[in-house]
Each structure stands twice: as structure tokens, then as C-alpha cells.
Short mmCIF file of C-alpha atoms and ligand atoms in Angstrom, two decimals:
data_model
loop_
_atom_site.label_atom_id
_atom_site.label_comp_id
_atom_site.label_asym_id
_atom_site.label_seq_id
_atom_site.Cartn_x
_atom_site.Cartn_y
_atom_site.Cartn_z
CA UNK A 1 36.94 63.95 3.16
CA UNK A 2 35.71 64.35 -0.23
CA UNK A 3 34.88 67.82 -1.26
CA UNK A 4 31.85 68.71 -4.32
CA UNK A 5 31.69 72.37 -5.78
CA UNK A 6 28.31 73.49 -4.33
CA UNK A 7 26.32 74.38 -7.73
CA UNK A 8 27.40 77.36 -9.57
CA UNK A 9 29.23 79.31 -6.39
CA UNK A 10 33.13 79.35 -5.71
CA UNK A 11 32.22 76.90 -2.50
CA UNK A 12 33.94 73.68 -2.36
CA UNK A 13 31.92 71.90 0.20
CA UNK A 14 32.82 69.21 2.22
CA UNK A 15 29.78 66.22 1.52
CA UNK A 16 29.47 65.83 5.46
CA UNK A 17 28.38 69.10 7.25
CA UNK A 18 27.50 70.43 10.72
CA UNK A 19 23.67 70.61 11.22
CA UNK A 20 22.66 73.26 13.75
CA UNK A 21 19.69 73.11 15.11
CA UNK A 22 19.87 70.39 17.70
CA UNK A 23 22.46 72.58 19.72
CA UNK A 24 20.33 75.47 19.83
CA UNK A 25 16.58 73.64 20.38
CA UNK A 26 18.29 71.55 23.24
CA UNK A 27 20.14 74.03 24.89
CA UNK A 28 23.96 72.58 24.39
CA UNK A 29 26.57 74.52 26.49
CA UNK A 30 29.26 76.83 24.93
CA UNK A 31 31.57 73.87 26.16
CA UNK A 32 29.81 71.40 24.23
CA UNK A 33 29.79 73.49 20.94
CA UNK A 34 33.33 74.10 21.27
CA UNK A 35 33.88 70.64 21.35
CA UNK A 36 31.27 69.52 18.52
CA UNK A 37 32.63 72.20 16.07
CA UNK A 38 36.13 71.23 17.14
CA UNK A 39 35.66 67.48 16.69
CA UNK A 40 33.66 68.12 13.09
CA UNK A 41 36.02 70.54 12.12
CA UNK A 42 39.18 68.46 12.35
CA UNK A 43 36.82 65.85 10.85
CA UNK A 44 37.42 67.57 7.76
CA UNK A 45 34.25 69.26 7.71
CA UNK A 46 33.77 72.73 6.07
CA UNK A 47 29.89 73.37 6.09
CA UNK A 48 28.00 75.03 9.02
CA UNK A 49 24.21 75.56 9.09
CA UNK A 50 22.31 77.27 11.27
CA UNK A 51 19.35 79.72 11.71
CA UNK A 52 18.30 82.82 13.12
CA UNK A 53 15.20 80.57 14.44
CA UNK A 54 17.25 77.82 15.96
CA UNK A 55 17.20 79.81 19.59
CA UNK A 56 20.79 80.35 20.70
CA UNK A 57 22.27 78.29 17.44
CA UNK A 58 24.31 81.06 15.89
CA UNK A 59 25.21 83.01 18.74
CA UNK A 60 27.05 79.82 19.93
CA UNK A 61 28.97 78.80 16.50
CA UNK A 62 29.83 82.37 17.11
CA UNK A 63 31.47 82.24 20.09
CA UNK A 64 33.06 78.21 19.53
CA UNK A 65 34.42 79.02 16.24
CA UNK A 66 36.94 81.96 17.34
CA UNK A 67 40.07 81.70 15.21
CA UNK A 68 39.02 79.05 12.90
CA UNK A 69 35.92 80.93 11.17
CA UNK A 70 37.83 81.25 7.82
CA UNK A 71 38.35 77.32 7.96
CA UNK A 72 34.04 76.82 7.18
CA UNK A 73 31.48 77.99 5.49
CA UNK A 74 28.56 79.40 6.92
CA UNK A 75 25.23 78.68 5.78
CA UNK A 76 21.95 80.47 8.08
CA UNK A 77 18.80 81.17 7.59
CA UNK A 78 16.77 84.25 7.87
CA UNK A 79 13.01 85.50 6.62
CA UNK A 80 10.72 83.26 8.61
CA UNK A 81 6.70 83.87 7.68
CA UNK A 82 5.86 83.82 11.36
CA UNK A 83 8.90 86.05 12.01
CA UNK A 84 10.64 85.35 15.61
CA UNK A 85 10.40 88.90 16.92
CA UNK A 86 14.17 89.80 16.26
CA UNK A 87 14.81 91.70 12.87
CA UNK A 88 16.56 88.95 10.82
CA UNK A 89 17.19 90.15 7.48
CA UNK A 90 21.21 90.46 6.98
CA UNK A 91 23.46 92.28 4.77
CA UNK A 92 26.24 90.39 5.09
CA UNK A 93 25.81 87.24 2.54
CA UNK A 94 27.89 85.74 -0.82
CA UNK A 95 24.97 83.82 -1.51
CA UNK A 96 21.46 83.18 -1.08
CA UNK A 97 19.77 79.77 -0.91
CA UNK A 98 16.21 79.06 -0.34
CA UNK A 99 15.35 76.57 2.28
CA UNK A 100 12.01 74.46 1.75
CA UNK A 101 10.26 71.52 0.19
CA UNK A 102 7.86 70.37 -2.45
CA UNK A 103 5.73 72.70 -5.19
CA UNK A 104 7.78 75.94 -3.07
CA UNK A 105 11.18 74.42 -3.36
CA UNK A 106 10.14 73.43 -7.22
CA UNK A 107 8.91 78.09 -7.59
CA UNK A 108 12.33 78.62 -5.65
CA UNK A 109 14.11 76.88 -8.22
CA UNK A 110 12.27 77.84 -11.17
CA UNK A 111 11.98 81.95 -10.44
CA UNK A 112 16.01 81.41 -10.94
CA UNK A 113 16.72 83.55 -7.71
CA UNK A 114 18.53 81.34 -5.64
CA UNK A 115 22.07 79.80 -5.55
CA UNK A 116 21.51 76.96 -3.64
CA UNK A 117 18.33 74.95 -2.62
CA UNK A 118 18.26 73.57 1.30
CA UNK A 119 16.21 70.69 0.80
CA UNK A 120 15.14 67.33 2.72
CA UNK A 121 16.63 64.06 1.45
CA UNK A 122 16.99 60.79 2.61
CA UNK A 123 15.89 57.08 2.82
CA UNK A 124 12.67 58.40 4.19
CA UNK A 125 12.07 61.83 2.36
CA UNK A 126 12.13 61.22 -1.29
CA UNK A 127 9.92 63.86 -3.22
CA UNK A 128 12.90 65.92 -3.90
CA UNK A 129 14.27 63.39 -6.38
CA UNK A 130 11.80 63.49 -8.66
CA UNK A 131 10.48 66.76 -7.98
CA UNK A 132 12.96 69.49 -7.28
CA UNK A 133 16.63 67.97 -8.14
CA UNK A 134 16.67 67.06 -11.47
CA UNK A 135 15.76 70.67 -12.02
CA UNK A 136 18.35 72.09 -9.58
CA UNK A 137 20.69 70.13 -11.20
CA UNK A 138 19.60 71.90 -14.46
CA UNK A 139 19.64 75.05 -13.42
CA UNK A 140 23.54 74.77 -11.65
CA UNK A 141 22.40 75.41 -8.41
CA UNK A 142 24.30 74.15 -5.32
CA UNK A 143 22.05 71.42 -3.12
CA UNK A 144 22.41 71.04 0.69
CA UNK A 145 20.34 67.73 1.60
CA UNK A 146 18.57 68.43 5.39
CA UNK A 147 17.73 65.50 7.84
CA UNK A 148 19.67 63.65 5.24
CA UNK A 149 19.28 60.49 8.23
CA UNK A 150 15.45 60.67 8.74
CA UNK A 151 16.79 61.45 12.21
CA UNK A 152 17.98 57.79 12.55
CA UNK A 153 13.96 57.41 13.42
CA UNK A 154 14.25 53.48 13.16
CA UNK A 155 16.53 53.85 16.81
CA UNK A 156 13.03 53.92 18.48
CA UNK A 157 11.43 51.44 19.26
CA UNK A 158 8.36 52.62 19.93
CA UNK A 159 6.93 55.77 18.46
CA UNK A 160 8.68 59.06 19.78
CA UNK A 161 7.14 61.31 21.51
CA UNK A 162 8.75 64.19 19.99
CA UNK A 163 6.44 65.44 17.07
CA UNK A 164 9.21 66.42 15.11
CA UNK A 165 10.42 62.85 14.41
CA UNK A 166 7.21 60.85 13.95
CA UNK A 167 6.57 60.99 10.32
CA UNK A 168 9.61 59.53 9.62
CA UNK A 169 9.36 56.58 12.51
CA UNK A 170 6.33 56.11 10.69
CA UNK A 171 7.28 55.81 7.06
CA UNK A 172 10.68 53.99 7.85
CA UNK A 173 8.30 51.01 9.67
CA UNK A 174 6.06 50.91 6.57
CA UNK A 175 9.33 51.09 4.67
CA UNK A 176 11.16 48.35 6.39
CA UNK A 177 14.08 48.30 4.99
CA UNK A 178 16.36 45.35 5.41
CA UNK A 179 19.38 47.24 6.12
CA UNK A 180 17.33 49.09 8.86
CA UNK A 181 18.20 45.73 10.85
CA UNK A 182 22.15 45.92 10.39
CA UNK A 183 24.28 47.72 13.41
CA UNK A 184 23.51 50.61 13.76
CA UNK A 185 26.60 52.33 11.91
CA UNK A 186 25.83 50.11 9.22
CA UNK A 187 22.24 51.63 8.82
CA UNK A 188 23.46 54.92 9.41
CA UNK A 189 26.57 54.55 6.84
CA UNK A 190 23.59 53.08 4.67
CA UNK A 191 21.37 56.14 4.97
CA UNK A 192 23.88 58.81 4.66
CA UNK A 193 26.06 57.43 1.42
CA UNK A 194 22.07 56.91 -0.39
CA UNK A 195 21.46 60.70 0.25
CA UNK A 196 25.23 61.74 -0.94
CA UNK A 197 24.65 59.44 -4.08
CA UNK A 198 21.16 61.35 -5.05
CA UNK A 199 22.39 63.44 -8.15
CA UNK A 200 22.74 67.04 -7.71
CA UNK A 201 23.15 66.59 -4.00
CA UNK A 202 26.23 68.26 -2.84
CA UNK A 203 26.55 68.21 1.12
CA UNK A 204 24.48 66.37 3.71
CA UNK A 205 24.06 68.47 7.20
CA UNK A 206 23.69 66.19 9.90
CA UNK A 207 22.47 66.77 13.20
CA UNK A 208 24.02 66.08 16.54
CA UNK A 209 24.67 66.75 20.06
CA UNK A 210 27.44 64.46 20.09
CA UNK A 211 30.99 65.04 19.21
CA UNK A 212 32.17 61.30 18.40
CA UNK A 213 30.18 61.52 16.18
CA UNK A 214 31.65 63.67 13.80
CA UNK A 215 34.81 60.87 12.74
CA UNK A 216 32.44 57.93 13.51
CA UNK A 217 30.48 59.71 10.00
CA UNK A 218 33.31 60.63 8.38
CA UNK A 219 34.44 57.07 8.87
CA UNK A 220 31.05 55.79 7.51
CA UNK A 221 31.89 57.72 4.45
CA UNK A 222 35.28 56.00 4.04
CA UNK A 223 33.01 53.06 2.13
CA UNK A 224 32.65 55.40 -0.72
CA UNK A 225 29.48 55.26 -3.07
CA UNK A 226 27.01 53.09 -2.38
CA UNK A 227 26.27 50.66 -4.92
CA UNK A 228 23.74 51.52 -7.61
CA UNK A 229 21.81 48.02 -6.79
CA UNK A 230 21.44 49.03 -3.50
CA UNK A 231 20.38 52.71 -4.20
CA UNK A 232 17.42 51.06 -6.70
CA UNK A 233 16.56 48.94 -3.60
CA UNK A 234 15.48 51.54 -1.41
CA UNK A 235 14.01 53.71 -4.40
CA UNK A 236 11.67 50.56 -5.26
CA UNK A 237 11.11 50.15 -2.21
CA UNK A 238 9.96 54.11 -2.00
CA UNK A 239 8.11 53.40 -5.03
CA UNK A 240 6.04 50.63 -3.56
CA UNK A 241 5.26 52.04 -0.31
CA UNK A 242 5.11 55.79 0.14
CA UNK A 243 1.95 56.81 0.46
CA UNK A 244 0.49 60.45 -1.90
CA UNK A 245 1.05 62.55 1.94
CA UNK A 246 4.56 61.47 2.15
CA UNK A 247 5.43 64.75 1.10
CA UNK A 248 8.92 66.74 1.76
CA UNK A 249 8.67 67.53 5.54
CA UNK A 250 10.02 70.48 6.79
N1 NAP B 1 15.89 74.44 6.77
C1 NAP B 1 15.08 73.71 7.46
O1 NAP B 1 13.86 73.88 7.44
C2 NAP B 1 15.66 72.60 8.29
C3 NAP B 1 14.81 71.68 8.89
C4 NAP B 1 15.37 70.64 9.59
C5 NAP B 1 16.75 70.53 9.71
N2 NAP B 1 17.57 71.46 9.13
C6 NAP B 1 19.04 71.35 9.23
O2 NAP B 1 19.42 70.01 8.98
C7 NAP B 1 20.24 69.54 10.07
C8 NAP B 1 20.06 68.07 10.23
O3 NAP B 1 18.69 67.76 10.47
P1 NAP B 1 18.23 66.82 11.66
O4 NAP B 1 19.21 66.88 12.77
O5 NAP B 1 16.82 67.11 11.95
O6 NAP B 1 18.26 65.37 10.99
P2 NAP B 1 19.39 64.25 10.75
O7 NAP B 1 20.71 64.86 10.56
O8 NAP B 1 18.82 63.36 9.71
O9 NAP B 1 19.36 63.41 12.12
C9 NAP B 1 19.98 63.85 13.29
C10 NAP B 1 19.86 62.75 14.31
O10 NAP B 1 20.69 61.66 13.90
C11 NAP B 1 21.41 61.17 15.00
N3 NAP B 1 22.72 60.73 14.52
C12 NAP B 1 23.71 61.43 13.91
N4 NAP B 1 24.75 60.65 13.61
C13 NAP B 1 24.41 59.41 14.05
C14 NAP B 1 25.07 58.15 14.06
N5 NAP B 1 26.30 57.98 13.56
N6 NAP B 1 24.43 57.08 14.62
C15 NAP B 1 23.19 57.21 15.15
N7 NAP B 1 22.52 58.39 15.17
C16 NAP B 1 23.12 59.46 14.63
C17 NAP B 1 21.52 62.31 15.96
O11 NAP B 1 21.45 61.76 17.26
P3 NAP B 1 22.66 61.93 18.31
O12 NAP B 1 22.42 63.25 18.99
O13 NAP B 1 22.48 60.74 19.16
O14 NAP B 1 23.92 61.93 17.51
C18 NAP B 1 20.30 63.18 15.68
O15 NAP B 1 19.25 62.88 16.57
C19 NAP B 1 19.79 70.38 11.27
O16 NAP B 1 20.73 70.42 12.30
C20 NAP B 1 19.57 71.73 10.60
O17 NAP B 1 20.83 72.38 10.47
C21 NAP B 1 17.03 72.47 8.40
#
């Protein structure tokens, strides 16, 4: 799998890596971890993210990664607002990153604390090109896209009732996008190589409760870049349609 150096650190980061926050919010087994980090680790991915807020999340990598923890790197997340009642603050990191969107992501950048910037990017999220990467890019620092598949939204038929998808059902109708309409690894192969092309983007952490799907990505991939005509496509697209609120979402 192709490999980017992650900004200005010594981390050469695979471009596909393991989102997770779906394993801790839905309550996956220590079976099922082992197996997902398995199956994305032999996969050829190097990247973990989790969070101290993603319930059980890191506890879990924890345990499923046993003898192979040198083989990743681990990106988490600590210092929430609203706090989750645990003390979170760690010691123990090479790096720090901030993890946000819009005019915060844009301070992050500028106050020139961070590393790396943990940022939303996809078909369906696309502040951050204009707003936040061309300065990251600037400024050397490493760029981890989040949701970088608008959650696959355009799967549902009808709107989800799960809040935490809905924007992006929303924009991706108004979007439309022809490709939307291809098989669904074809949309999906679509989505992910338009986030890996966005300059200064260096790894895309995808979420999943599914093992098989760890090669079917990594197979995606094997396309290579997608074609700049295409990648104009969906930003005119953007251009035409997205409405002032369609903001970075969190
Ligand atoms: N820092 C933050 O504030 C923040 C916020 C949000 C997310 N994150 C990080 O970003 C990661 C990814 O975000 P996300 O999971 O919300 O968004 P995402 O990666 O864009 O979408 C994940 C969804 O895509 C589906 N999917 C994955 N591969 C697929 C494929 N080949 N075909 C069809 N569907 C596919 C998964 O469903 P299946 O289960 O069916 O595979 C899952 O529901 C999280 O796990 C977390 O680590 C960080």
C-alpha cells in the first residue's frame, strides 16, 4: 500500500488507516477487534485512531494488538471541552495533532502548535480545501482526513435515523453525483481516492465494523489517483451546490 511521510514528523503513514470509533460506540467484541485490526493490519495498514471518548475504543486496540503494536502507529485523542469524567491528559506522546474543523482547525494551524491537523474531508465535507489545507500544507504539518467516505451516506435510501449521518445523506442528495449511482465499490473507490488526491492530505481513517473490508479498500486503492477531470467534477459540483452551513462537521 502506498505510504506518504505524515507532515514534518518521522511517520511514514500508510494512506488507508483504521478509524476507531465505530468499534467502541457500537460495542464490537474483543473477538471482532482482533479480527478487524488483524485483517487491516495485514492489509498493509499502519495508522490507528482512536479516542479517549470513543467508550471502550482504546482499551480494545489495546488488548487486539498484543505483539504487533510496534507494526502501527497510534493516533488518540484526549482534552475534550465537556470532559468524559476520566482524567485524559497523557504523557506518553511523539506528537501532538489537533483534531477539529473550520475557523478552529484554521487557529490550530496558524498558532503553529500542532504537528498534524485531524480534519474532515471528503466528497461531502469540503471546507477544509480551501480553508485549512493549503495552509497546513504551508506550514509542513502532517494531515489525517476523518469520515474521509461521508459515511457512505448515499447507501440509505431514505434518511437515517442516526443523527450522526444526516448532514451528509443530505448534502450527497443535493449533490447527486453521478458516480453515486455506480456499484457500490465503485462509489466508494470514487470517494476515497478524491479525499487521498486533496493536496496535503496524507492518510484517510476509515470507519468500520467489518473486517473484509479492510482488502476490499485496499483493493479500491489499487486504481491509483483519480483523474484530475474527475476530481474538478465533484469540486464544481461542490461549488454549485453547497450551501454557506455546509460547514466542516465534526
Ligand atoms: N476527531 C473527530 O472528531 C472524529 C470525528 C469523526 C470520526 N473520526 C475518526 O474518523 C474515523 C472514520 O470516520 P467515520 O467512520 O465516521 O466515517 P467514514 O470512514 O467516512 O465512514 C464509515 C462508514 O463507511 C462504511 N464503509 C467502509 N468501507 C466501506 C465500503 N468498502 N463499502 C461500503 N461502506 C463502507 C462503514 O460501514 P460498514 O460498517 O458497513 O463497513 C461505516 O459505516 C472514525 O472511526 C474515527 O476514528 C474522528
Amino acid at each position: 500500500m502506498e505510504c506518504r511521510r505524515l507532515g514534518k514528523t518521522d511517520m511514514v503513514v500508510s494512506v488507508l488507516g483504521f478509524g476507531g470509533s465505530e468499534i467502541g460506540y457500537e460495542r464490537a467484541g474483543a473477538r471482532t477487534v482482533a479480527r478487524l485490526l488483524g485483517t487491516a493490519l495485514d492489509s498493509g495498514l499502519n495508522v490507528v485512531d482512536t479516542a479517549e471518548c470513543y467508550e471502550d475504543s482504546e482499551a480494545l486496540i489495546g488488548a487486539a494488538l498484543g505483539s504487533r503494536r510496534n507494526e502501527i502507529y497510534l493516533l488518540t485523542k484526549c482534552g475534550h471541552p465537556r470532559g468524559y469524567g476520566r482524567g485524559d491528559w497523557r504523557g506518553w506522546v511523539r506528537y501532538i495533532g489537533y483534531s477539529g474543523d473550520g475557523e478552529a482547525a484554521r487557529y490550530a494551524i496558524e498558532c503553529g502548535r500542532f504537528d498534524t491537523l485531524q480534519t474532515s474531508v471528503s466528497i461531502a465535507d469540503q471546507e477544509a480545501l480551501e480553508l485549512t489545507l493549503p495552509l497546513a500544507v504551508q506550514r509542513g504539518m502532517g494531515v489525517i482526513a476523518k469520515r474521509p467516505i461521508a459515511n457512505a451516506a448515499w447507501r440509505y435510501a431514505r434518511k437515517p435515523s442516526e443523527p450522526y449521518y444526516q448532514a451528509y445523506w443530505s448534502r450527497l442528495r443535493a449533490l447527486d453525483y453521478p458516480f453515486l449511482r455506480d456499484a457500490a465499490s465503485g462509489a466508494v473507490a470514487t470517494a476515497l481516492r478524491f479525499t487521498l488526491a486533496a493536496p496535503g492530505v496524507h492518510t484517510a481513517i476509515v470507519g468500520t465494523k467489518r473486517p473484509e473490508r479492510w482488502p476490499e479498500n485496499a483493493r479500491l486503492l489499487e486504481a491509483g489517483s483519480l483523474p484530475a477531470a474527475e476530481i474538478e467534477r465533484i469540486r464544481a459540483r461542490w461549488r454549485e451546490v453547497a450551501e454557506a452551513s455546509w460547514t466542516g462537521e465534526v
